[in-house]
CSV table of C-alpha atoms and ligand atoms in Angstrom, one decimal:
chain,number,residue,atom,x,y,z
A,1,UNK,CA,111.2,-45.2,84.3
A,2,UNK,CA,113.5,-48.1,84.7
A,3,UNK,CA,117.1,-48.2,83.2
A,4,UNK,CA,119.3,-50.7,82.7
A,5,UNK,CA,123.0,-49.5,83.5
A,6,UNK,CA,125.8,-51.6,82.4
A,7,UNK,CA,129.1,-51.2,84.1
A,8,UNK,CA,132.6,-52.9,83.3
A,9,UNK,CA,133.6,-53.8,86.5
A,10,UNK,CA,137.5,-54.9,87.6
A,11,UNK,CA,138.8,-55.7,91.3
A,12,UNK,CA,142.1,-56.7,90.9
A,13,UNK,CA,142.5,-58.9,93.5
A,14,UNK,CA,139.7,-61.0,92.6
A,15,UNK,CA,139.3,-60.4,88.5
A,16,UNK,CA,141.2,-61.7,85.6
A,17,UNK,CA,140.0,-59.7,83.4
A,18,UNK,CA,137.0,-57.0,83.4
A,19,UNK,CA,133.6,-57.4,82.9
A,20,UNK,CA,130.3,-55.8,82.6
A,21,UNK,CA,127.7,-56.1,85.1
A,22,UNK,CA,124.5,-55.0,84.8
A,23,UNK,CA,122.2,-53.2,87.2
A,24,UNK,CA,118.0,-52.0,87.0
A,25,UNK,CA,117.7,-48.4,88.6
A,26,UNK,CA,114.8,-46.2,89.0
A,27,UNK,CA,115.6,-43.2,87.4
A,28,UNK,CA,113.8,-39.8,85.8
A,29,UNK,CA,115.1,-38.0,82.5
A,30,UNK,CA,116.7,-35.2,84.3
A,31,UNK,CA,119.0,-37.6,86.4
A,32,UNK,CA,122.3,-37.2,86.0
A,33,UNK,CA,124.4,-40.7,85.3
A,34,UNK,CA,126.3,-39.5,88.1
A,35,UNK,CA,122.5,-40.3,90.4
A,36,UNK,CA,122.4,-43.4,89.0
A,37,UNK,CA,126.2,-44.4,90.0
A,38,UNK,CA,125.5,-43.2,93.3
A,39,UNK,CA,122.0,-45.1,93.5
A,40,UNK,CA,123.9,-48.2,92.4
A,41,UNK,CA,126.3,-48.0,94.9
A,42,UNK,CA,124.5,-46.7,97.8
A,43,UNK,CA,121.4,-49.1,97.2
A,44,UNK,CA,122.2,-52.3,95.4
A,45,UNK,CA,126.2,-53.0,95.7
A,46,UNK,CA,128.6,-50.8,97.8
A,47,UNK,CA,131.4,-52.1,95.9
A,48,UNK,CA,131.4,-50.2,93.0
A,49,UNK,CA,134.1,-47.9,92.4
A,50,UNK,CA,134.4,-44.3,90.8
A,51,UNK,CA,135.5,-40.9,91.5
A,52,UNK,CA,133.4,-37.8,91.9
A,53,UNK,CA,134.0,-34.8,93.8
A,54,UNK,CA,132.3,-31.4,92.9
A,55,UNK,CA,129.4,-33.1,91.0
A,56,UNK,CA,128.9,-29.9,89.1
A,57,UNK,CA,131.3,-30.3,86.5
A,58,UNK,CA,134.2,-28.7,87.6
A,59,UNK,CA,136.4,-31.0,89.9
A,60,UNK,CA,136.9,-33.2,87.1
A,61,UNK,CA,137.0,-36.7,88.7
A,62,UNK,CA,134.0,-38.0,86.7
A,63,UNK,CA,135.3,-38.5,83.5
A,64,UNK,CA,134.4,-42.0,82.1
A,65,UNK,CA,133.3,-43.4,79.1
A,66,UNK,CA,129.5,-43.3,79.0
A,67,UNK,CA,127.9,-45.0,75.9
A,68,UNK,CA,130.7,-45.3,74.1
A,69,UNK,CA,131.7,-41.5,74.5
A,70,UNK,CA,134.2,-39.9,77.3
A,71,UNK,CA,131.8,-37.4,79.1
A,72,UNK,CA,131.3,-36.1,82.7
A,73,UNK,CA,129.3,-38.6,84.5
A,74,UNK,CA,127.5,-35.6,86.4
A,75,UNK,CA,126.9,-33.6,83.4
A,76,UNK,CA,125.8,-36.4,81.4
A,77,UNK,CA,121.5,-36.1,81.7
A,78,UNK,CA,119.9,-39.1,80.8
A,79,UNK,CA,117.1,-37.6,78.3
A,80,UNK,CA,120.5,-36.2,76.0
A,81,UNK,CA,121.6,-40.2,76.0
A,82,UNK,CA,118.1,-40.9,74.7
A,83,UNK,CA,118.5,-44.6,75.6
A,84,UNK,CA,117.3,-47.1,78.5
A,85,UNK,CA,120.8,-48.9,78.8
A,86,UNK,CA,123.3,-46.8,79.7
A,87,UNK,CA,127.0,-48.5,79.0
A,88,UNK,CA,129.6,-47.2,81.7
A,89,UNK,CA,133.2,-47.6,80.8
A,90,UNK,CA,136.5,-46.4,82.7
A,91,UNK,CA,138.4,-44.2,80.2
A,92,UNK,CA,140.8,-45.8,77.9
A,93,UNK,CA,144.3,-45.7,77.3
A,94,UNK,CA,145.2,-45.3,81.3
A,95,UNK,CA,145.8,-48.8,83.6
A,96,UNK,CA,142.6,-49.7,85.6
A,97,UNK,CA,142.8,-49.6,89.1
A,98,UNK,CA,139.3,-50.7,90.1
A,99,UNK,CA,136.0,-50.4,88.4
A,100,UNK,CA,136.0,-46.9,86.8
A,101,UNK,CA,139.0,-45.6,88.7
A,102,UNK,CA,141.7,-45.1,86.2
A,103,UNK,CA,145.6,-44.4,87.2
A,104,UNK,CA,145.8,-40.7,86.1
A,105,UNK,CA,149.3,-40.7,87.2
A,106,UNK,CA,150.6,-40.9,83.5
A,107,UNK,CA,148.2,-38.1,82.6
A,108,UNK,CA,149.5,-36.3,84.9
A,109,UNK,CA,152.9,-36.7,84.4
A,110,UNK,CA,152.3,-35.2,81.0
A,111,UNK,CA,150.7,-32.6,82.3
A,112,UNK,CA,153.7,-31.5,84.5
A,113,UNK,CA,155.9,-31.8,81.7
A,114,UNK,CA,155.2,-28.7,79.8
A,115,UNK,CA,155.8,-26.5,82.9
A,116,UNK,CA,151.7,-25.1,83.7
A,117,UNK,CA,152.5,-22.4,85.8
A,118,UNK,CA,153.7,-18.8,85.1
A,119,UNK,CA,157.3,-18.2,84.2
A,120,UNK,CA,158.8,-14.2,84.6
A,121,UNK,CA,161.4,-14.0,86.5
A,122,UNK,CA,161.6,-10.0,85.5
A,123,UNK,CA,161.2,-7.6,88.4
A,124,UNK,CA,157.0,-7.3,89.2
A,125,UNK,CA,155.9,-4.1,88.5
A,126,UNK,CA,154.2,-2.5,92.1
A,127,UNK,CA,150.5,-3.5,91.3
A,128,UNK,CA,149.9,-6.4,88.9
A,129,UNK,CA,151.5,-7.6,85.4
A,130,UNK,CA,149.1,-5.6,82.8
A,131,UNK,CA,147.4,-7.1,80.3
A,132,UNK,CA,144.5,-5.9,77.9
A,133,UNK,CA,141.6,-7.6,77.1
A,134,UNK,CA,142.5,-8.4,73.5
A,135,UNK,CA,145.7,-10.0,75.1
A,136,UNK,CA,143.6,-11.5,78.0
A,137,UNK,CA,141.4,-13.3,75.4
A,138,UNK,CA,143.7,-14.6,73.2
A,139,UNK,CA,144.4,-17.7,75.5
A,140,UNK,CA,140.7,-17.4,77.4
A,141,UNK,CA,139.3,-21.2,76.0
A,142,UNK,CA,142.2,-22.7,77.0
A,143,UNK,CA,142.1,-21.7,80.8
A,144,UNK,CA,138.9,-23.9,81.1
A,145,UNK,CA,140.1,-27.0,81.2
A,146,UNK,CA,139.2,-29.1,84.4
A,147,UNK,CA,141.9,-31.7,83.7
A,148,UNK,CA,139.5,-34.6,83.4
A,149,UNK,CA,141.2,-36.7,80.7
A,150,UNK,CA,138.3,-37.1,78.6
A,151,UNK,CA,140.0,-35.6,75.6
A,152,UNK,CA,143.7,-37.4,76.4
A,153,UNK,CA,142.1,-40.9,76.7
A,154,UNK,CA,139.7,-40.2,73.2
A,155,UNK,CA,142.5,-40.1,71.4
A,156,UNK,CA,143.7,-43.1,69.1
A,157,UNK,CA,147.5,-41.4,69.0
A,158,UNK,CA,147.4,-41.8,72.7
A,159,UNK,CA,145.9,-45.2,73.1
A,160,UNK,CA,148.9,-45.8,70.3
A,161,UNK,CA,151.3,-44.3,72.5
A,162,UNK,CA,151.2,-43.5,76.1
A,163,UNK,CA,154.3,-41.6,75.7
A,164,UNK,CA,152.2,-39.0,73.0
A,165,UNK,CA,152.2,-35.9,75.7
A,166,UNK,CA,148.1,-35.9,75.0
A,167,UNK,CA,145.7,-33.1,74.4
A,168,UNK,CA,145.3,-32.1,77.8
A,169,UNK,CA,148.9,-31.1,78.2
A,170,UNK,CA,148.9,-29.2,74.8
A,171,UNK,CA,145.4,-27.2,76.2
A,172,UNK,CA,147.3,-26.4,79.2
A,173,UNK,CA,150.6,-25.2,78.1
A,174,UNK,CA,148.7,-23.5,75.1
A,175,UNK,CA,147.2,-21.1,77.8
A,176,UNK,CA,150.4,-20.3,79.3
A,177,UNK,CA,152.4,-20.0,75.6
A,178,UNK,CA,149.8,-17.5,74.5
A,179,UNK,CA,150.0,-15.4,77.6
A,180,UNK,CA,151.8,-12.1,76.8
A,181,UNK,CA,153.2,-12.0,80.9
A,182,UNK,CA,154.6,-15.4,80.5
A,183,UNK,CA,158.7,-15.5,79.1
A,184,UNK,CA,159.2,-19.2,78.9
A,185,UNK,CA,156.9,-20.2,75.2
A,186,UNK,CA,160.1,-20.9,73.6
A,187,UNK,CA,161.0,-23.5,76.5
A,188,UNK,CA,157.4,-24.9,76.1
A,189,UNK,CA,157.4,-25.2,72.5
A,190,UNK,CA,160.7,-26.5,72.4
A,191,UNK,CA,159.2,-29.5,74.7
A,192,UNK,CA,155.9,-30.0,72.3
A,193,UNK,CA,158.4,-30.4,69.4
A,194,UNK,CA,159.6,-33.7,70.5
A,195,UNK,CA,158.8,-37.1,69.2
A,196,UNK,CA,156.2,-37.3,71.7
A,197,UNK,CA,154.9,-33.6,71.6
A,198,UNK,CA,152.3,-32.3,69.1
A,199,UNK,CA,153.0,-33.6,65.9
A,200,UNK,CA,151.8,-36.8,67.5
A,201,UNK,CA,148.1,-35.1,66.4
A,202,UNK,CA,146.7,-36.2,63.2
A,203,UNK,CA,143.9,-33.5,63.6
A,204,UNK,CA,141.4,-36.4,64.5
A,205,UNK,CA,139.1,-34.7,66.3
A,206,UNK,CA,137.7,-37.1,69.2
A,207,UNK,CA,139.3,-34.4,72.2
A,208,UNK,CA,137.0,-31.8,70.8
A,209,UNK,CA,134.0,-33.6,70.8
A,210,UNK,CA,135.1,-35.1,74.1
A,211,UNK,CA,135.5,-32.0,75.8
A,212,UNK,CA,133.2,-31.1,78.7
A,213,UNK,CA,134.2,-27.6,78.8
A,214,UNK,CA,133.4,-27.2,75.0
A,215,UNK,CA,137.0,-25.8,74.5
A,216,UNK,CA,138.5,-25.7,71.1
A,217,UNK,CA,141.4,-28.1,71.5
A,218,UNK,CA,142.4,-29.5,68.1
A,219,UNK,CA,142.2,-25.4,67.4
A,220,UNK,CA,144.4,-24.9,70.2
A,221,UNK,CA,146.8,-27.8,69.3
A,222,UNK,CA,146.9,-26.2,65.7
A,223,UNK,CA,148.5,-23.1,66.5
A,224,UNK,CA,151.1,-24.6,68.8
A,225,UNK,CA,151.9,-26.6,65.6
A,226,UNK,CA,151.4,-23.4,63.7
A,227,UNK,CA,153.6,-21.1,66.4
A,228,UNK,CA,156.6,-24.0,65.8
A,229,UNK,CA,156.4,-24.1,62.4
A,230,UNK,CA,156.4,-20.7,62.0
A,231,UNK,CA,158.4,-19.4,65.1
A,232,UNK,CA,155.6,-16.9,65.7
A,233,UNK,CA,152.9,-16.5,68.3
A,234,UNK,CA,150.4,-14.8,66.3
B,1,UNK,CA,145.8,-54.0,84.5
B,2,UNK,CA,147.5,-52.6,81.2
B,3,UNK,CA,145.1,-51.4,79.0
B,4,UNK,CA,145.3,-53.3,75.6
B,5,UNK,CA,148.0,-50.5,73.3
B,6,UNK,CA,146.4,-51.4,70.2
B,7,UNK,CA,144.7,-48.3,68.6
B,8,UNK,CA,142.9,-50.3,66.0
B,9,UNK,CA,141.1,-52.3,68.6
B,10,UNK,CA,140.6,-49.6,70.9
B,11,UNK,CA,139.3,-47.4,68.6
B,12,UNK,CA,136.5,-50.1,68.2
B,13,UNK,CA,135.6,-49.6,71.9
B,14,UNK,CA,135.0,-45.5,71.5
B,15,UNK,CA,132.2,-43.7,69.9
B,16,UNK,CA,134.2,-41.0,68.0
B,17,UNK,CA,131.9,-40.3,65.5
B,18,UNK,CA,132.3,-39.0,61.7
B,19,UNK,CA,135.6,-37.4,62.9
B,20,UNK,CA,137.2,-40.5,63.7
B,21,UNK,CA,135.4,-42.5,60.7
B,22,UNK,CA,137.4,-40.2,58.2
B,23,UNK,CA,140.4,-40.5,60.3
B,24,UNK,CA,140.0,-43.9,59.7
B,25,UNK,CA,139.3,-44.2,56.1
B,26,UNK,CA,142.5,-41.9,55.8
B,27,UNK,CA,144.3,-44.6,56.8
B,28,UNK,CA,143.0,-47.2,55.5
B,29,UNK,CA,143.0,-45.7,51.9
B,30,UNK,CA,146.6,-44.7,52.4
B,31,UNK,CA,147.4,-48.7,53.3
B,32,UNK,CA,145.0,-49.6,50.2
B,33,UNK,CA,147.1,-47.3,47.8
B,34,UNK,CA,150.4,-49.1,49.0
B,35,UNK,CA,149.1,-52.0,48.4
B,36,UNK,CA,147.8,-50.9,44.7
B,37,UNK,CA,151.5,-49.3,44.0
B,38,UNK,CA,153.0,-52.8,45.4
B,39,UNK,CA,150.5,-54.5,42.3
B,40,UNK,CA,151.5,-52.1,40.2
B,41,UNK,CA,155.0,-52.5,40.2
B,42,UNK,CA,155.3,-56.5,41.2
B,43,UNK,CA,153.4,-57.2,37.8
B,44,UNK,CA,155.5,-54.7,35.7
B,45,UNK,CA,158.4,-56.9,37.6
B,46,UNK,CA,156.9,-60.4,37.3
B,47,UNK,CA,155.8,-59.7,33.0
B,48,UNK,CA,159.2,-57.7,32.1
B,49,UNK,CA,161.6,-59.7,33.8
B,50,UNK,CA,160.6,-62.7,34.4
B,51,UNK,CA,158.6,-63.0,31.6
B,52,UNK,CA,155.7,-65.0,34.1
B,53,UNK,CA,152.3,-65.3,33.8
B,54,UNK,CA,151.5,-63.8,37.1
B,55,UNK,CA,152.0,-60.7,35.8
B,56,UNK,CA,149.1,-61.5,33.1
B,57,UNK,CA,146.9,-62.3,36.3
B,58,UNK,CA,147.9,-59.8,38.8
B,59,UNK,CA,147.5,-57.6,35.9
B,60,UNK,CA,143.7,-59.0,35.1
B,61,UNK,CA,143.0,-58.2,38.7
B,62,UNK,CA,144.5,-54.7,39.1
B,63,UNK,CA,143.0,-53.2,35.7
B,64,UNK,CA,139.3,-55.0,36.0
B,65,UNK,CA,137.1,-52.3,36.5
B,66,UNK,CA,136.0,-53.3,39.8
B,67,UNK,CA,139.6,-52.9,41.4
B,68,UNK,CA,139.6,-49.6,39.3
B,69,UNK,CA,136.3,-48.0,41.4
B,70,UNK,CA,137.8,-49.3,44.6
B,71,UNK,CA,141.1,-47.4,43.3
B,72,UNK,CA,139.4,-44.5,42.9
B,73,UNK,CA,137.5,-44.2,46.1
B,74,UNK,CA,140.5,-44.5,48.1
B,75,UNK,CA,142.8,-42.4,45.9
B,76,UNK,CA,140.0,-39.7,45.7
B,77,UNK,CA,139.2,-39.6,49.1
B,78,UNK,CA,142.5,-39.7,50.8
B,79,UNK,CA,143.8,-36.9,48.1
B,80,UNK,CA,140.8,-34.7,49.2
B,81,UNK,CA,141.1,-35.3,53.0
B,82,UNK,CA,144.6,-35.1,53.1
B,83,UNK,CA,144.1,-31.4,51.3
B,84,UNK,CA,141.6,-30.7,54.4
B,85,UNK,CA,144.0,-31.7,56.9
B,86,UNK,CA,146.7,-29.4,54.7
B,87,UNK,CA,144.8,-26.8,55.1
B,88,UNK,CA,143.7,-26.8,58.4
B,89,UNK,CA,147.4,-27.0,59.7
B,90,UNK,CA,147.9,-23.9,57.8
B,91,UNK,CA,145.1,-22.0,59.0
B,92,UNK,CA,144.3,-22.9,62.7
B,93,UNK,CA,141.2,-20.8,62.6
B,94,UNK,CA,139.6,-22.5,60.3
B,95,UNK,CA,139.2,-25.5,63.2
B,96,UNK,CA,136.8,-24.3,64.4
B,97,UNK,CA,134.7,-25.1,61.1
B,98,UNK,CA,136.1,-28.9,61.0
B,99,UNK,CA,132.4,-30.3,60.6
B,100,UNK,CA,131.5,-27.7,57.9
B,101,UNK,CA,134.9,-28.7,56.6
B,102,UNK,CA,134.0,-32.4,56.7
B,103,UNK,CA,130.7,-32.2,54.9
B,104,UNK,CA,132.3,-29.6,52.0
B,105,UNK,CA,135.1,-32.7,51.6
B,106,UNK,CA,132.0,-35.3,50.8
B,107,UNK,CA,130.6,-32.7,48.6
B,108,UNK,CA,133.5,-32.5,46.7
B,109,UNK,CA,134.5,-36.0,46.8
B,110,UNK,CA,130.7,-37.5,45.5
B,111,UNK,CA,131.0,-35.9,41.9
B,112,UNK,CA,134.3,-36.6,41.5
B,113,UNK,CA,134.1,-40.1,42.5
B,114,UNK,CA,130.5,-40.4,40.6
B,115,UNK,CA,131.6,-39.2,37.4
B,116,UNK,CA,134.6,-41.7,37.4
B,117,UNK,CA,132.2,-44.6,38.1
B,118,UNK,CA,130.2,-43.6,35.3
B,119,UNK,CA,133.2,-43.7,33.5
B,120,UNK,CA,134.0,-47.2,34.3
B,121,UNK,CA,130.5,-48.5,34.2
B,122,UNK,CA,129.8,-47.0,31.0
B,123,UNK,CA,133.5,-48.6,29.5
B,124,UNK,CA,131.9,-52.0,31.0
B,125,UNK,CA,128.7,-51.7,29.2
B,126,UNK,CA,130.8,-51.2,26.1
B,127,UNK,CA,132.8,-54.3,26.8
B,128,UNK,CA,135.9,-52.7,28.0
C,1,FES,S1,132.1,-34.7,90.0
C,1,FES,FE1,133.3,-32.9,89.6
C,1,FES,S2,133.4,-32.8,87.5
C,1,FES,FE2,131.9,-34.4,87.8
């Protein structure tokens, strides 16, 4: 079947502004929009831009605003979009640098800011920090996320405000706050209660929906509201 | 390139969905009830101590029965989704049924808001 692809393009040395450009591609149901990106740009015009790594969903580059929704380009089939024109965005809320290739710098800088790594400075026991599997489980959703931005740039608080730490930074220091080997939750909550931490949310729901990994996030960002409020990490 | 900062237009550019439709109506019903107060209280103002007619007319305007069912949707609606959102801050676990959440609100909200447009239709029909 042919499909009609539409992509806002931008080259900042030659565009004022962006605009859309659209493109005819030969394409089956079970292609991924990711085929059709690379089709485009390996057949008719080399001068697209856009990032894609793994292509199986787990790298994370491929985030990009696909019909009006922020989805994975290469977990995106064409027969779920069930439509002939596909509309390909960059995400919003982060500075264009060309075509679909956002700066993810600010993401990322949020990210950093609520310290994702493990924090124990007591002395390691021989073998491995314990942990049962109740304990284990209590943070499993949030240790799948691939760091893609798709639920950061769906939200309206951050397109508001760029300074609104974003979803993706809650997710991730969410699975550190609720690990029982980790000692620095206070420090981390104390961070998400700022003016630009998670009371930012207003519970709108877009990051869930945006979520290629399916995880919970508006759930997650709810009890870090909830483990503020209440000083309590149950 | 900055990316435009506006949230109201950007929101126009993304599919959210239901989710971000109620969001949306939140708002704009909690704007709409401002502006009702603001009515309210700038005719009580203009009849009582100025003793001017615009209070007469923005008073015409506010208590027509038309105004009244627009009234009532937002007042309704952003009482009943703020109690969602109440509730879900309290309990987290109950994110995880936001959609069921979402349609339990509308069935709440559409007898509610029916019976007080019966209400005001059938005060019409009797001529006030
Ligand atoms: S290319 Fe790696 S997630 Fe899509």
């Amino acid at each position: 079947m042919k499909v009609t692809v539409k992509i806002l393009r931008y080259d900042p040395e030659k565009d004022q502004r962006p605009h859309y450009q659209t493109y005819q591609v030969d394409a089956e149901p079970t292609d991924w929009v990711l085929d059709l990106l690379e089709r485009i740009k390996g057949d008719q015009d080399g001068s697209l831009s856009f990032r894609r790594s793994c292509a199986h969903g787990i790298c994370g580059s491929d985030a990009m605003r696909i019909n009006g929704m922020n989805r994975l380009a290469c977990k995106t089939l064409l027969q779920d979009l069930h439509s002939h024109t596909i509309v390909v965005e960059p995400l919003l809320g982060l500075p264009i640098i060309k075509d679909l290739v956002v700066d993810m710098e600010p993401f990322f800088d949020h990210y950093k800011s609520v310290m994702p790594y493990l924090v124990n400075d007591e002395q390691a026991p021989m073998r491995e920090r314990l942990q049962s599997p109740a304990e284990r489980e209590r943070f499993d959703d949030t240790t799948k996320c691939i760091l893609c931005a798709a639920c950061t740039t769906s939200c309206p608080s951050f397109w508001a405000n760029g300074d609104y730490i974003g979803p993706a930074a809650i997710v991730n220091a969410h699975r550190f706050i609720f690990d029982s080997r980790d000692r620095a939750s206070s420090e981390r909550l104390r961070i998400l209660n700022g003016q630009f931490g998670v009371f930012r949310c207003h519970t709108i729901f877009n990051c869930t929906q945006a979520c290629p990994r399916e995880i919970q996030i508006t759930k997650a960002i709810g009890e870090v509201k909830k483990a503020i409020a209440t000083g309590n990490l149950d | 390139m900055a990316v435009s900062k506006n949230a109201w237009l950007t929101g126009l550019r993304y599919r959210g969905g239901d989710n971000m439709l109620v969001w949306m109506l939140h708002r704009i019903s909690g704007l709409a009830m401002v502006l009702f107060v603001g009515a309210h209280i700038l005719s009580s103002f203009f009849t009582q101590q100025l003793g001017s007619t615009w209070g007469i007319a923005l008073n015409t305007i506010y208590e027509s029965p038309y105004f009244q069912i627009f009234l009532y949707f937002f007042v309704i609606f952003h009482v009943i989704n703020g109690l969602r959102i109440i509730l879900l801050d309290f309990f987290p676990k109950l994110l995880e049924y936001q959609r069921e959440l979402t349609w339990l609100e509308w069935i709440i909200f559409i007898p509610i808001f029916g019976l007080s447009v019966f209400i005001t239709v059938i005060k019409i029909l009797n001529g006030g």
